[in-house]
Coordinates of C-alpha atoms in Angstrom, one line a residue:
M1033 CA 52.2 13.3 -232.0
K1034 CA 49.8 11.9 -229.3
R1035 CA 47.0 10.1 -230.7
R1036 CA 43.5 10.9 -229.2
I1037 CA 41.3 7.9 -229.1
T1038 CA 38.0 8.0 -228.3
F1039 CA 34.3 6.6 -228.6
N1040 CA 33.4 6.4 -232.2
P1041 CA 30.5 9.4 -232.5
N1042 CA 28.9 8.0 -235.5
T1043 CA 27.7 5.1 -233.6
I1044 CA 23.8 5.0 -233.5
L1045 CA 22.3 4.7 -230.3
S1046 CA 19.3 2.5 -230.3
P1047 CA 15.8 3.3 -228.7
G1048 CA 15.3 2.8 -225.1
T1049 CA 18.5 4.2 -224.1
R1050 CA 18.4 6.5 -221.4
V1051 CA 20.4 10.2 -222.2
V1052 CA 21.0 13.5 -220.5
T1053 CA 20.7 16.8 -222.4
R1054 CA 23.6 18.9 -222.9
V1055 CA 21.5 21.9 -224.0
A1056 CA 18.5 23.5 -221.9
I1057 CA 15.1 23.1 -223.7
D1058 CA 12.3 25.4 -223.9
E1059 CA 8.7 25.1 -224.1
S1060 CA 8.9 25.9 -228.0
R1061 CA 10.7 22.6 -228.6
S1062 CA 9.3 20.0 -226.6
G1063 CA 6.1 21.8 -224.9
G1064 CA 7.6 22.0 -221.6
V1065 CA 10.7 23.5 -220.1
H1066 CA 13.8 20.9 -219.5
P1067 CA 17.0 22.1 -218.3
L1068 CA 20.5 21.2 -219.3
G1069 CA 21.0 18.0 -217.7
A1070 CA 17.4 16.6 -218.0
V1071 CA 16.9 13.0 -218.2
G1072 CA 14.9 11.6 -220.9
V1073 CA 14.7 8.2 -223.4
I1074 CA 15.4 7.8 -227.0
V1075 CA 12.4 6.8 -228.5
K1076 CA 13.3 6.8 -232.3
S1077 CA 16.9 6.9 -233.8
P1078 CA 17.9 8.4 -237.0
T1079 CA 19.7 6.3 -239.8
N1080 CA 22.9 8.4 -239.7
H1081 CA 24.7 10.9 -237.3
E1082 CA 23.9 13.9 -239.3
H1083 CA 19.8 13.5 -238.3
A1084 CA 17.9 13.9 -235.3
Y1085 CA 17.0 11.6 -232.5
R1086 CA 13.3 11.6 -230.9
I1087 CA 13.8 11.9 -227.0
R1088 CA 11.1 11.7 -224.6
F1089 CA 11.4 13.2 -220.8
T1090 CA 9.9 12.1 -217.9
D1091 CA 6.9 14.3 -218.4
G1092 CA 5.8 12.7 -221.5
N1093 CA 7.1 15.8 -223.7
Q1094 CA 9.4 14.9 -226.9
V1095 CA 12.1 16.6 -228.6
S1096 CA 14.3 16.2 -231.7
L1097 CA 17.8 16.5 -230.7
L1098 CA 21.0 16.1 -232.6
R1099 CA 23.7 13.7 -231.1
A1100 CA 25.9 16.8 -229.9
E1101 CA 22.7 17.8 -227.7
F1102 CA 22.6 14.9 -225.4
A1103 CA 25.1 12.1 -224.1
P1104 CA 24.0 8.5 -222.8
L1105 CA 23.3 8.2 -219.3
R1106 CA 25.5 5.4 -218.8
E1107 CA 28.5 7.5 -219.3
I1108 CA 28.0 9.7 -216.3
Q1109 CA 31.1 10.4 -214.5
G1110 CA 32.4 13.0 -211.9
E1111 CA 33.6 15.6 -214.2
P1112 CA 31.9 19.1 -214.7
F1113 CA 29.1 18.8 -217.2
E1114 CA 29.8 21.1 -220.2
A1115 CA 27.3 22.6 -222.5
V1116 CA 27.6 22.5 -226.4
D1117 CA 28.6 25.9 -226.5
G1118 CA 31.4 25.3 -223.8
S1119 CA 29.9 27.1 -220.8
R1120 CA 29.5 25.1 -217.6
P1121 CA 26.3 25.6 -215.5
S1122 CA 26.9 27.5 -212.1
K1123 CA 25.1 24.5 -209.9
V1124 CA 26.2 21.1 -209.3
E1125 CA 23.0 19.4 -209.5
V1126 CA 23.4 18.9 -213.2
L1127 CA 24.4 15.5 -214.0
P1128 CA 28.0 15.2 -215.0
V1129 CA 28.7 13.3 -218.3
M1130 CA 31.9 11.9 -219.3
E1131 CA 31.4 12.5 -223.0
E1132 CA 34.9 10.7 -224.1
Y1133 CA 37.7 9.0 -222.7
D1134 CA 41.3 9.8 -223.8
L1135 CA 42.7 6.3 -223.4
S1136 CA 45.9 6.7 -225.7
D1137 CA 48.5 5.8 -223.1
R1138 CA 46.6 2.5 -222.5
I1139 CA 47.4 1.1 -226.1
L1140 CA 49.3 -2.4 -225.6
Y1141 CA 49.4 -3.1 -229.4
R1142 CA 49.2 -1.4 -233.0
C1143 CA 49.4 -2.9 -236.2
I1144 CA 48.5 -2.6 -239.9
V1145 CA 46.2 -4.8 -241.4
G1146 CA 44.0 -4.7 -244.6
S1147 CA 45.3 -4.1 -248.1
R1148 CA 48.7 -3.1 -247.2
A1149 CA 49.3 -6.1 -244.9
F1150 CA 47.7 -8.5 -247.3
G1151 CA 49.9 -6.9 -250.2
L1152 CA 46.7 -5.9 -252.3
D1153 CA 47.5 -2.2 -251.6
E1154 CA 47.5 0.2 -254.5
D1155 CA 48.7 4.0 -254.5
S1156 CA 44.9 4.9 -253.1
S1157 CA 44.9 2.5 -250.3
D1158 CA 44.2 3.4 -246.7
T1159 CA 46.7 2.5 -244.0
D1160 CA 44.4 0.4 -241.8
V1161 CA 45.5 0.6 -238.2
R1162 CA 44.0 -1.9 -235.6
G1163 CA 45.2 -2.6 -232.1
I1164 CA 44.4 -3.4 -228.4
Y1165 CA 44.0 -1.5 -225.2
L1166 CA 44.0 -2.2 -221.6
A1167 CA 41.3 -0.2 -219.8
P1168 CA 42.6 1.1 -216.1
A1169 CA 41.6 -1.0 -213.1
H1170 CA 39.4 1.4 -211.7
M1171 CA 37.3 1.7 -215.1
Q1172 CA 36.9 -1.9 -215.5
W1173 CA 35.7 -2.3 -212.0
S1174 CA 33.2 0.6 -212.2
L1175 CA 29.8 0.6 -212.7
Y1176 CA 30.3 2.5 -216.0
G1177 CA 32.1 -0.6 -217.7
V1178 CA 34.4 0.1 -220.4
P1179 CA 34.1 0.9 -224.1
E1180 CA 34.7 -2.4 -225.9
Q1181 CA 36.1 -0.4 -229.0
L1182 CA 38.0 2.9 -229.2
D1183 CA 37.9 4.6 -232.8
S1184 CA 40.0 7.8 -233.8
P1185 CA 38.0 9.5 -236.6
Q1186 CA 40.6 11.2 -237.7
T1187 CA 43.3 8.6 -238.3
E1188 CA 40.5 5.7 -239.0
E1189 CA 42.2 3.6 -236.2
C1190 CA 40.3 1.1 -234.0
Y1191 CA 41.5 -0.4 -230.9
W1192 CA 39.5 -3.1 -229.0
E1193 CA 39.7 -3.7 -225.2
L1194 CA 41.8 -6.7 -224.2
Q1195 CA 38.8 -8.7 -223.0
K1196 CA 36.9 -7.8 -226.4
F1197 CA 39.6 -8.6 -228.3
I1198 CA 40.1 -12.2 -226.6
A1199 CA 36.9 -13.1 -226.8
L1200 CA 36.8 -12.3 -230.5
A1201 CA 39.8 -14.1 -230.9
L1202 CA 38.7 -17.3 -229.2
K1203 CA 35.5 -17.1 -231.7
A1204 CA 38.0 -17.2 -234.6
N1205 CA 36.8 -13.8 -235.9
P1206 CA 39.2 -13.1 -238.9
N1207 CA 40.0 -9.6 -238.4
I1208 CA 41.2 -10.3 -235.2
L1209 CA 43.3 -13.3 -236.0
E1210 CA 44.9 -11.2 -238.7
C1211 CA 46.1 -8.7 -236.1
L1212 CA 47.8 -11.3 -234.3
Y1213 CA 49.5 -12.6 -237.6
T1214 CA 50.4 -9.4 -239.2
P1215 CA 54.1 -8.6 -240.0
L1216 CA 53.4 -4.9 -239.8
I1217 CA 53.6 -4.1 -236.0
E1218 CA 54.0 -0.7 -235.0
H1219 CA 53.8 -1.2 -231.0
A1220 CA 53.6 -4.1 -228.9
D1221 CA 54.3 -4.0 -224.8
P1222 CA 55.0 -6.7 -222.8
I1223 CA 51.4 -8.0 -222.4
A1224 CA 51.1 -7.8 -226.2
H1225 CA 54.1 -9.9 -226.7
E1226 CA 52.9 -12.6 -224.6
L1227 CA 49.7 -12.4 -226.5
L1228 CA 51.6 -12.9 -229.7
D1229 CA 53.5 -15.6 -228.2
M1230 CA 50.3 -17.4 -227.4
R1231 CA 48.6 -16.6 -230.8
E1232 CA 48.3 -20.3 -232.1
S1233 CA 46.4 -20.9 -228.9
F1234 CA 43.5 -19.2 -230.8
L1235 CA 43.6 -21.4 -233.6
S1236 CA 41.0 -24.2 -233.8
K1237 CA 38.6 -25.9 -236.2
L1238 CA 36.1 -23.0 -235.5
I1239 CA 37.8 -21.3 -238.3
Y1240 CA 35.9 -23.6 -240.5
Q1241 CA 32.5 -22.6 -239.4
T1242 CA 33.6 -19.0 -239.2
Y1243 CA 35.2 -18.3 -242.3
N1244 CA 33.2 -20.4 -244.6
G1245 CA 29.5 -19.1 -243.2
Y1246 CA 30.8 -15.5 -243.4
V1247 CA 31.6 -16.2 -247.2
L1248 CA 28.8 -18.0 -247.9
S1249 CA 26.4 -15.3 -246.7
Q1250 CA 28.5 -12.5 -248.0
F1251 CA 28.4 -14.1 -251.5
K1252 CA 24.7 -14.4 -251.2
K1253 CA 24.2 -10.8 -250.8
L1254 CA 26.7 -10.0 -253.8
S1255 CA 24.5 -12.1 -256.0
N1256 CA 21.3 -10.6 -254.8
R1257 CA 22.7 -7.0 -255.4
L1258 CA 24.0 -8.4 -258.9
G1259 CA 20.4 -9.4 -259.8
A1260 CA 18.7 -6.4 -258.4
K1261 CA 21.0 -3.7 -259.3
G1262 CA 23.2 -5.1 -262.1
E1263 CA 26.6 -4.5 -260.0
V1264 CA 29.0 -6.1 -258.0
K1265 CA 31.1 -4.9 -255.0
W1266 CA 34.5 -6.4 -256.6
K1267 CA 36.8 -5.2 -253.7
H1268 CA 34.4 -7.1 -251.2
A1269 CA 34.3 -10.0 -253.7
M1270 CA 38.1 -10.0 -253.7
H1271 CA 38.4 -10.0 -250.1
L1272 CA 35.8 -12.8 -249.5
I1273 CA 37.9 -15.1 -252.1
R1274 CA 41.3 -14.0 -250.0
L1275 CA 39.6 -15.1 -246.7
L1276 CA 38.5 -18.8 -248.1
L1277 CA 42.6 -19.0 -249.0
S1278 CA 43.7 -17.7 -245.5
G1279 CA 41.0 -20.3 -244.0
I1280 CA 42.5 -23.3 -246.0
E1281 CA 45.9 -22.3 -244.8
V1282 CA 45.0 -22.1 -241.2
L1283 CA 43.4 -25.6 -241.1
R1284 CA 46.4 -27.1 -243.3
E1285 CA 49.3 -25.1 -241.6
G1286 CA 48.1 -23.8 -238.4
E1287 CA 49.1 -20.3 -239.3
V1288 CA 46.9 -17.4 -240.6
L1289 CA 47.9 -16.3 -243.9
V1290 CA 48.0 -12.6 -244.2
G1291 CA 50.0 -11.8 -247.3
V1292 CA 48.4 -13.3 -250.4
G1293 CA 51.7 -14.4 -252.1
E1294 CA 51.3 -16.2 -255.6
H1295 CA 47.4 -15.4 -255.4
R1296 CA 47.9 -11.5 -255.7
K1297 CA 47.6 -11.1 -259.5
A1298 CA 44.4 -13.0 -259.5
L1299 CA 42.8 -11.1 -256.6
L1300 CA 43.9 -7.5 -257.9
S1301 CA 42.1 -9.0 -261.1
I1302 CA 39.1 -9.4 -259.2
R1303 CA 39.1 -6.2 -257.5
R1304 CA 39.7 -4.4 -260.8
G1305 CA 36.7 -6.0 -262.5
E1306 CA 38.7 -7.9 -264.8
M1307 CA 37.4 -11.3 -263.7
S1308 CA 33.5 -12.4 -264.6
W1309 CA 31.2 -13.0 -261.8
A1310 CA 30.8 -16.4 -263.0
E1311 CA 34.8 -17.1 -263.0
V1312 CA 34.7 -15.5 -259.4
N1313 CA 31.8 -17.8 -258.3
A1314 CA 33.2 -20.8 -259.7
W1315 CA 36.6 -20.1 -258.3
R1316 CA 34.6 -19.4 -254.6
V1317 CA 32.9 -22.8 -255.2
E1318 CA 36.3 -24.8 -255.7
L1319 CA 37.9 -23.3 -252.8
H1320 CA 34.7 -24.5 -250.6
K1321 CA 35.6 -27.7 -251.7
V1322 CA 39.3 -27.5 -250.6
F1323 CA 38.1 -25.9 -247.5
D1324 CA 36.0 -28.9 -246.6
D1325 CA 39.1 -31.5 -247.4
A1326 CA 41.3 -29.3 -245.3
Y1327 CA 38.7 -29.5 -242.5
A1328 CA 38.6 -33.2 -242.6
H1329 CA 42.1 -33.5 -242.2
S1330 CA 43.2 -30.7 -240.1
Q1331 CA 45.3 -31.1 -236.9
L1332 CA 44.1 -28.3 -235.2
P1333 CA 41.9 -28.7 -231.9
D1334 CA 38.2 -28.6 -232.0
R1335 CA 38.5 -25.5 -229.9
P1336 CA 40.9 -23.0 -228.7
D1337 CA 42.7 -22.9 -225.4
Y1338 CA 40.3 -21.1 -223.4
Q1339 CA 42.2 -21.4 -220.2
R1340 CA 45.3 -20.0 -221.3
A1341 CA 43.6 -17.2 -222.8
D1342 CA 41.7 -16.5 -219.5
K1343 CA 44.9 -16.9 -217.5
L1344 CA 46.4 -14.2 -219.9
L1345 CA 43.5 -11.7 -219.2
I1346 CA 43.6 -12.4 -215.4
E1347 CA 47.2 -11.5 -215.2
A1348 CA 47.1 -8.2 -217.7
R1349 CA 44.1 -7.0 -215.3
K1350 CA 46.2 -7.6 -212.2
H1351 CA 48.8 -5.5 -214.0
A1352 CA 46.7 -2.8 -214.4
A1353 CA 45.4 -2.8 -210.7
A1354 CA 49.1 -2.7 -209.6
E1355 CA 50.1 0.3 -211.7
Q1356 CA 47.1 2.2 -209.5
M1357 CA 48.2 0.8 -206.2
G1358 CA 50.2 4.0 -205.7
S1359 CA 47.7 6.3 -206.8
S1360 CA 44.7 8.0 -205.0
I1361 CA 42.7 5.1 -205.1
L1362 CA 41.1 4.7 -201.6
Y1363 CA 41.4 1.2 -199.7
F1364 CA 38.6 -0.5 -197.9
G1365 CA 40.2 -2.4 -195.2
S1366 CA 37.8 -2.4 -192.4
A1367 CA 37.1 -5.8 -190.6
P1368 CA 33.7 -7.0 -190.7
I1369 CA 31.4 -6.9 -187.7
A1370 CA 29.7 -9.8 -186.6
C1371 CA 26.4 -8.8 -184.9
D1372 CA 24.6 -10.9 -182.2
P1373 CA 21.4 -8.8 -181.4
A1374 CA 20.6 -11.6 -178.4
A1375 CA 23.6 -9.8 -176.7
D1376 CA 22.5 -6.6 -174.5
G1377 CA 23.0 -3.1 -176.2
D1378 CA 24.8 -4.5 -179.2
Q1379 CA 24.9 -2.2 -181.9
A1380 CA 26.8 -1.9 -185.3
Q1381 CA 28.8 1.0 -185.8
V1382 CA 27.6 2.9 -189.1
G1383 CA 30.6 4.4 -191.0
E1384 CA 30.7 8.2 -191.8
W1385 CA 30.2 9.5 -195.4
D1386 CA 32.2 12.6 -195.6
D1387 CA 31.4 14.8 -198.5
S1388 CA 32.1 18.5 -198.7
N1389 CA 29.5 18.8 -201.2
D1390 CA 26.6 17.1 -199.3
E1391 CA 25.2 17.7 -195.7
M1392 CA 24.3 14.1 -195.2
R1393 CA 26.3 12.5 -192.8
C1394 CA 25.7 9.1 -191.3
S1395 CA 27.7 8.6 -188.2
E1396 CA 25.3 7.6 -185.6
C1397 CA 24.7 4.0 -184.3
R1398 CA 22.0 2.2 -186.1
E1399 CA 20.0 -0.2 -183.6
I1400 CA 20.1 -4.0 -184.4
S1401 CA 16.9 -5.7 -183.7
D1402 CA 16.6 -9.6 -183.2
G1403 CA 12.8 -9.5 -184.3
G1404 CA 11.6 -11.4 -181.6
I1405 CA 13.7 -14.4 -183.1
A1406 CA 14.9 -17.0 -180.8
P1407 CA 18.5 -16.9 -179.9
A1408 CA 19.0 -20.5 -180.7
H1409 CA 17.7 -19.9 -184.3
W1410 CA 19.6 -16.7 -184.5
G1411 CA 22.9 -18.8 -184.0
V1412 CA 22.0 -21.4 -186.3
L1413 CA 21.4 -18.6 -188.9
Q1414 CA 24.7 -16.8 -188.3
K1415 CA 26.6 -20.0 -188.8
I1416 CA 25.0 -20.6 -192.2
V1417 CA 25.7 -17.1 -193.2
S1418 CA 29.7 -17.5 -192.2
N1419 CA 30.1 -20.7 -194.4
Q1420 CA 28.9 -18.8 -197.5
P1421 CA 31.4 -19.5 -200.5
Y1422 CA 32.2 -15.6 -200.9
P1423 CA 32.9 -12.8 -198.5
L1424 CA 29.8 -11.4 -197.4
L1425 CA 29.2 -7.4 -196.8
F1426 CA 26.2 -7.9 -195.0
A1427 CA 23.4 -10.8 -194.7
T1428 CA 20.0 -9.5 -193.1
I1429 CA 16.5 -11.5 -192.6
S1430 CA 13.7 -10.2 -194.9
G1431 CA 10.3 -11.9 -195.4
A1432 CA 7.6 -12.1 -192.9
H1433 CA 10.2 -11.6 -189.8
L1434 CA 11.0 -8.2 -191.4
Y1435 CA 7.4 -7.3 -192.3
G1436 CA 6.1 -7.7 -188.8
F1437 CA 3.9 -10.7 -189.1
P1438 CA 6.1 -13.7 -189.0
S1439 CA 3.6 -17.1 -188.3
P1440 CA 5.2 -20.0 -186.1
D1441 CA 6.1 -21.8 -189.3
S1442 CA 7.6 -19.0 -191.2
D1443 CA 10.7 -19.7 -192.9
F1444 CA 13.6 -17.4 -192.9
D1445 CA 14.3 -15.1 -195.9
L1446 CA 17.9 -14.5 -195.6
R1447 CA 19.4 -11.6 -198.2
G1448 CA 23.0 -10.2 -198.5
V1449 CA 25.7 -9.1 -200.6
H1450 CA 28.6 -10.7 -201.6
C1451 CA 31.9 -9.8 -203.3
L1452 CA 33.4 -12.1 -206.0
P1453 CA 37.0 -12.8 -205.7
C1454 CA 39.5 -11.2 -208.1
D1455 CA 40.0 -14.0 -210.4
E1456 CA 36.3 -14.5 -211.0
V1457 CA 35.9 -10.8 -212.0
L1458 CA 38.9 -10.4 -214.1
G1459 CA 38.6 -13.2 -216.4
L1460 CA 36.4 -14.4 -219.2
K1461 CA 34.3 -16.7 -217.1
R1462 CA 30.9 -16.0 -216.5
R1463 CA 30.4 -14.2 -213.0
R1464 CA 28.3 -15.9 -210.3
E1465 CA 26.5 -13.0 -209.7
T1466 CA 23.8 -14.7 -207.4
V1467 CA 24.4 -17.3 -205.0
E1468 CA 21.0 -19.3 -203.6
H1469 CA 21.0 -21.6 -200.9
M1470 CA 17.8 -23.4 -199.7
G1471 CA 18.1 -24.7 -196.1
D1472 CA 18.4 -28.8 -195.5
E1473 CA 17.4 -31.0 -192.7
N1474 CA 20.8 -30.8 -191.0
E1475 CA 20.5 -26.9 -190.4
Q1476 CA 17.5 -27.1 -187.8
V1477 CA 15.6 -24.2 -189.7
E1478 CA 13.7 -23.6 -193.0
L1479 CA 15.5 -20.9 -194.9
D1480 CA 16.0 -19.3 -198.3
L1481 CA 19.4 -17.4 -198.7
V1482 CA 20.0 -15.6 -201.9
T1483 CA 23.1 -12.9 -202.0
H1484 CA 24.3 -10.9 -205.0
D1485 CA 27.6 -9.9 -206.0
I1486 CA 28.1 -6.1 -204.8
E1487 CA 27.9 -5.0 -208.4
K1488 CA 24.6 -6.5 -209.4
F1489 CA 23.3 -5.2 -206.0
M1490 CA 24.3 -1.7 -206.8
R1491 CA 22.6 -1.7 -210.2
M1492 CA 19.4 -3.0 -208.5
M1493 CA 19.8 0.2 -206.0
L1494 CA 19.7 2.4 -208.9
R1495 CA 16.7 0.9 -210.3
R1496 CA 13.0 1.5 -208.8
N1497 CA 13.5 -1.8 -206.8
G1498 CA 12.1 -1.6 -203.4
Y1499 CA 12.9 -5.1 -202.4
V1500 CA 16.6 -4.4 -202.6
L1501 CA 16.5 -1.2 -200.4
E1502 CA 14.5 -3.1 -197.7
Q1503 CA 16.7 -5.9 -197.3
L1504 CA 19.6 -3.4 -197.0
C1505 CA 17.7 -1.4 -194.4
S1506 CA 16.7 -4.4 -192.5
P1507 CA 17.3 -4.1 -188.9
L1508 CA 17.6 -7.8 -188.7
V1509 CA 21.2 -7.9 -189.2
L1510 CA 23.1 -11.5 -189.3
Y1511 CA 26.2 -10.0 -190.5
T1512 CA 27.7 -6.6 -191.5
T1513 CA 30.8 -4.6 -192.5
D1514 CA 31.8 -0.9 -192.7
A1515 CA 30.8 -1.8 -196.5
H1516 CA 27.2 -2.2 -195.4
A1517 CA 27.3 1.2 -193.3
E1518 CA 28.4 2.9 -196.8
L1519 CA 25.6 1.5 -198.5
L1520 CA 23.1 2.3 -196.3
A1521 CA 24.3 6.0 -196.0
L1522 CA 23.6 6.0 -199.8
V1523 CA 20.1 4.8 -199.4
P1524 CA 18.7 8.3 -199.7
K1525 CA 20.4 8.9 -202.9
C1526 CA 18.7 6.1 -204.6
V1527 CA 15.1 6.6 -203.2
T1528 CA 12.8 8.3 -206.1
R1529 CA 9.3 8.9 -206.8
R1530 CA 9.3 6.0 -209.2
H1531 CA 9.8 3.5 -206.5
A1532 CA 5.9 4.2 -206.0
H1533 CA 5.6 2.1 -209.2
H1534 CA 7.3 -0.8 -207.6
Y1535 CA 4.8 -0.9 -204.7
L1536 CA 1.8 -0.2 -206.9
G1537 CA 2.5 -3.1 -209.1
F1538 CA 3.2 -5.6 -206.3
A1539 CA 0.0 -4.6 -204.2
R1540 CA -1.7 -5.3 -207.5
R1541 CA -0.4 -8.8 -207.9
Q1542 CA -1.2 -9.7 -204.4
W1543 CA -4.8 -8.0 -204.6
E1544 CA -5.3 -10.3 -207.7
L1545 CA -4.0 -13.4 -205.7
F1546 CA -6.3 -12.6 -202.5
E1547 CA -9.3 -12.1 -205.1
S1548 CA -8.7 -15.7 -206.3
S1549 CA -8.0 -17.5 -202.9
R1550 CA -9.8 -15.0 -200.2
R1551 CA -6.7 -15.9 -198.0
L1552 CA -5.3 -13.9 -195.4
K1553 CA -1.7 -13.9 -196.5
P1554 CA -1.8 -12.1 -199.9
L1555 CA -4.2 -9.6 -198.2
L1556 CA -1.9 -8.6 -195.5
Y1557 CA 0.9 -8.4 -197.9
T1558 CA -1.2 -6.3 -200.2
Y1559 CA -1.4 -3.9 -197.7
R1560 CA 2.3 -3.9 -196.2
V1561 CA 3.4 -2.9 -199.7
L1562 CA 0.9 -0.2 -200.3
L1563 CA 1.8 1.4 -196.6
T1564 CA 5.6 1.1 -197.1
G1565 CA 4.9 2.9 -200.5
I1566 CA 2.9 5.6 -199.1
H1567 CA 5.5 6.1 -196.1
L1568 CA 8.4 6.2 -198.6
M1569 CA 6.6 8.9 -200.7
R1570 CA 6.0 10.9 -197.8
T1571 CA 9.1 10.5 -195.9
G1572 CA 11.8 9.1 -198.1
E1573 CA 12.4 6.3 -195.5
V1574 CA 12.3 2.6 -196.3
E1575 CA 10.3 0.8 -193.3
A1576 CA 9.1 -2.6 -194.4
N1577 CA 7.5 -3.2 -191.0
I1578 CA 3.8 -2.9 -191.1
V1579 CA 3.3 -2.7 -187.3
R1580 CA 5.4 0.3 -187.2
L1581 CA 3.9 1.6 -190.3
N1582 CA 0.2 1.5 -188.8
E1583 CA 1.6 3.2 -185.7
T1584 CA 0.9 6.4 -187.9
M1585 CA -1.8 5.0 -190.2
G1586 CA -4.0 3.7 -187.5
L1587 CA -5.9 1.3 -189.4
A1588 CA -7.5 -1.1 -186.7
Y1589 CA -8.2 -3.8 -189.1
V1590 CA -4.1 -4.1 -190.1
D1591 CA -3.7 -4.9 -186.3
E1592 CA -6.5 -7.6 -186.5
L1593 CA -4.9 -9.2 -189.9
V1594 CA -1.4 -9.1 -188.2
E1595 CA -2.4 -10.9 -185.2
L1596 CA -4.4 -13.5 -186.8
K1597 CA -1.2 -14.1 -189.1
T1598 CA 1.2 -14.2 -186.3
R1599 CA -1.2 -16.9 -184.8
G1600 CA -0.6 -19.2 -187.7
A1601 CA -3.8 -18.4 -189.5
E1602 CA -2.3 -17.2 -192.7
R1603 CA -4.4 -19.7 -194.6
M1604 CA -7.6 -18.8 -193.2
L1605 CA -10.4 -17.8 -195.6
L1606 CA -11.8 -14.1 -195.1
P1607 CA -15.5 -14.2 -194.7
A1608 CA -17.1 -13.1 -198.0
A1609 CA -19.2 -10.3 -196.0
R1610 CA -15.7 -8.4 -195.5
F1611 CA -14.5 -8.8 -199.2
T1612 CA -16.2 -5.5 -200.2
F1613 CA -14.7 -3.5 -197.1
H1614 CA -11.1 -4.6 -198.2
E1615 CA -11.8 -4.1 -201.7
E1616 CA -12.6 -0.4 -200.9
E1617 CA -9.7 0.0 -198.7
Y1618 CA -7.3 -1.6 -201.5
Q1619 CA -8.9 1.2 -204.1
R1620 CA -8.4 3.8 -201.5
L1621 CA -4.8 3.2 -200.4
T1622 CA -4.0 2.6 -203.8
G1623 CA -5.1 6.2 -204.5
L1624 CA -3.5 7.6 -201.5
L1625 CA -0.3 6.1 -203.0
E1626 CA -0.7 7.3 -206.4
A1627 CA -1.5 11.0 -204.8
E1628 CA 1.7 10.9 -202.7
M1629 CA 3.8 9.8 -205.5
E1630 CA 2.3 13.2 -207.5
R1631 CA 3.0 15.5 -204.7
S1632 CA 6.5 13.7 -203.4
T1633 CA 9.6 16.1 -203.3
L1634 CA 11.7 12.9 -204.0
P1635 CA 13.8 13.0 -207.3
D1636 CA 12.5 11.3 -210.6
E1637 CA 16.0 9.6 -210.9
P1638 CA 18.7 8.2 -208.4
T1639 CA 21.5 10.6 -207.5
G1640 CA 23.9 8.3 -206.1
L1641 CA 25.8 6.6 -209.0
V1642 CA 28.8 8.5 -208.7
R1643 CA 29.2 7.7 -205.1
L1644 CA 28.1 3.9 -205.5
N1645 CA 30.8 3.9 -208.3
D1646 CA 33.3 5.0 -205.9
L1647 CA 32.8 2.4 -203.2
L1648 CA 32.5 -0.4 -205.7
V1649 CA 35.8 0.4 -207.2
R1650 CA 37.4 0.6 -203.8
L1651 CA 35.9 -2.9 -202.8
R1652 CA 37.3 -4.5 -205.9
F1653 CA 40.5 -3.1 -205.3
H1654 CA 40.5 -4.5 -201.7
Q1655 CA 39.9 -8.1 -203.1

């Protein structure tokens, strides 16, 4: 019979988790009407799954919901959203949620551990099934990530995703190591056999700290319980003694003791309460001494073989990708486009986003601007961009040049996105998600280059981060690809009313800098972000150039400030007589941005997650 292995539904979600309702909420429950698919956040979690969570919606109203009435927002996936009663909404706009995954066919390894493997089972003992599964490549590379652990509540089975399993094994987790050494193996595919063949690579002197530390902390809890309630969890005490015996065996023989052998009778005596607490504790103390001696004379290495484990994981991930090579995954094989705005009429062709459920299409040519940057500087910047350690999807110019008020001595703020190579994404090593490069004397220009891996950049796009959208939409393009074009086409699906908070916060900080310094630069930045935010709330368009923004606003003093800044007077002090005027304008524009946010028709949450995820998966497959 096929096992259905899913997320454990009894896991308690923590406060701060964003969720989506699976039921419609009427006014009597929350003080407001919230449709099926409404987004909220957990403000209070219950102690068990039988009680309700407290959920706060974006309008401030709160409601108590049982776990079956909502799903975590991070589990959103492109499947039709289903209500608790089994009905499906008639409109597409309801956020789809992937409530559970059926990953039964992804199991690499299944074994029996616990009392039956230890030789400590009785007639009433459960059969503890544990194992490993390998997430499919499209899930591993997605924005949603993969569940680190799968549970089958019906059969009490538990499976760790391969990367989680390996990471725990490298930390000498006893439960994981016992999975590798149990003699009761029900299923092992070729990858699992490779893992079993290298199981000694996970053994190291870390076992001394892991096993010893756990037993010490747990015996202290048992002792406290005995003092407070006059009772002992004898089964737990038995397993702690067994763990010490196992740890000693590992350090001495280089192999994990699963079966308890000659110690079976004594251990079962503990379980049945036939041995006194004093006797059990005395045995524990003696075993700690033996453990210390075994550690002092152990031939095990100080650390496990991280490189071998990493290599296995990478090969397994590549195998998962190869399995899908013949599937419906689309490949992203377009050649990059090098942009040279200095050439007459040079433009970057924007790719077309084709979606039968969406009228938005972006097939026009997008004009590339040189921003008045000298051709010599442009060539140097392009050369620097071309020498980055990872393939870029785009590189643009941000900062004062983008904002429309560069001074003669302004440095160049370059921003972009890179795509990490396959081995750095698939393995255990920490990803180099951000690459920074500061200009040097040999490069002839002052610059600051920062690029993010595509996954990190997409996550920032889905937050209320106006910076990344401005960088993405910058017309000062040094390097672009079709992936850049697809990202641009998805900007409208990432813009929300909440972006106003980003601009309000940045304007407040810049105004505080102006108050303390009375210098031109922070004042101009204050006006720039306020005008950008107002324009965004009104039109949904990302425009960072203050000169173009002011064509609509018509603020004469802004043009004057821009002229002063571009002449190199950014450090000049504003006359005290003008402070009151600018303070009133700051307050007025802040109020205007707040009002535009309230009346804006932009959504409260981004709607581009599914499409961004699709692009991310295709890019990863291309690597």
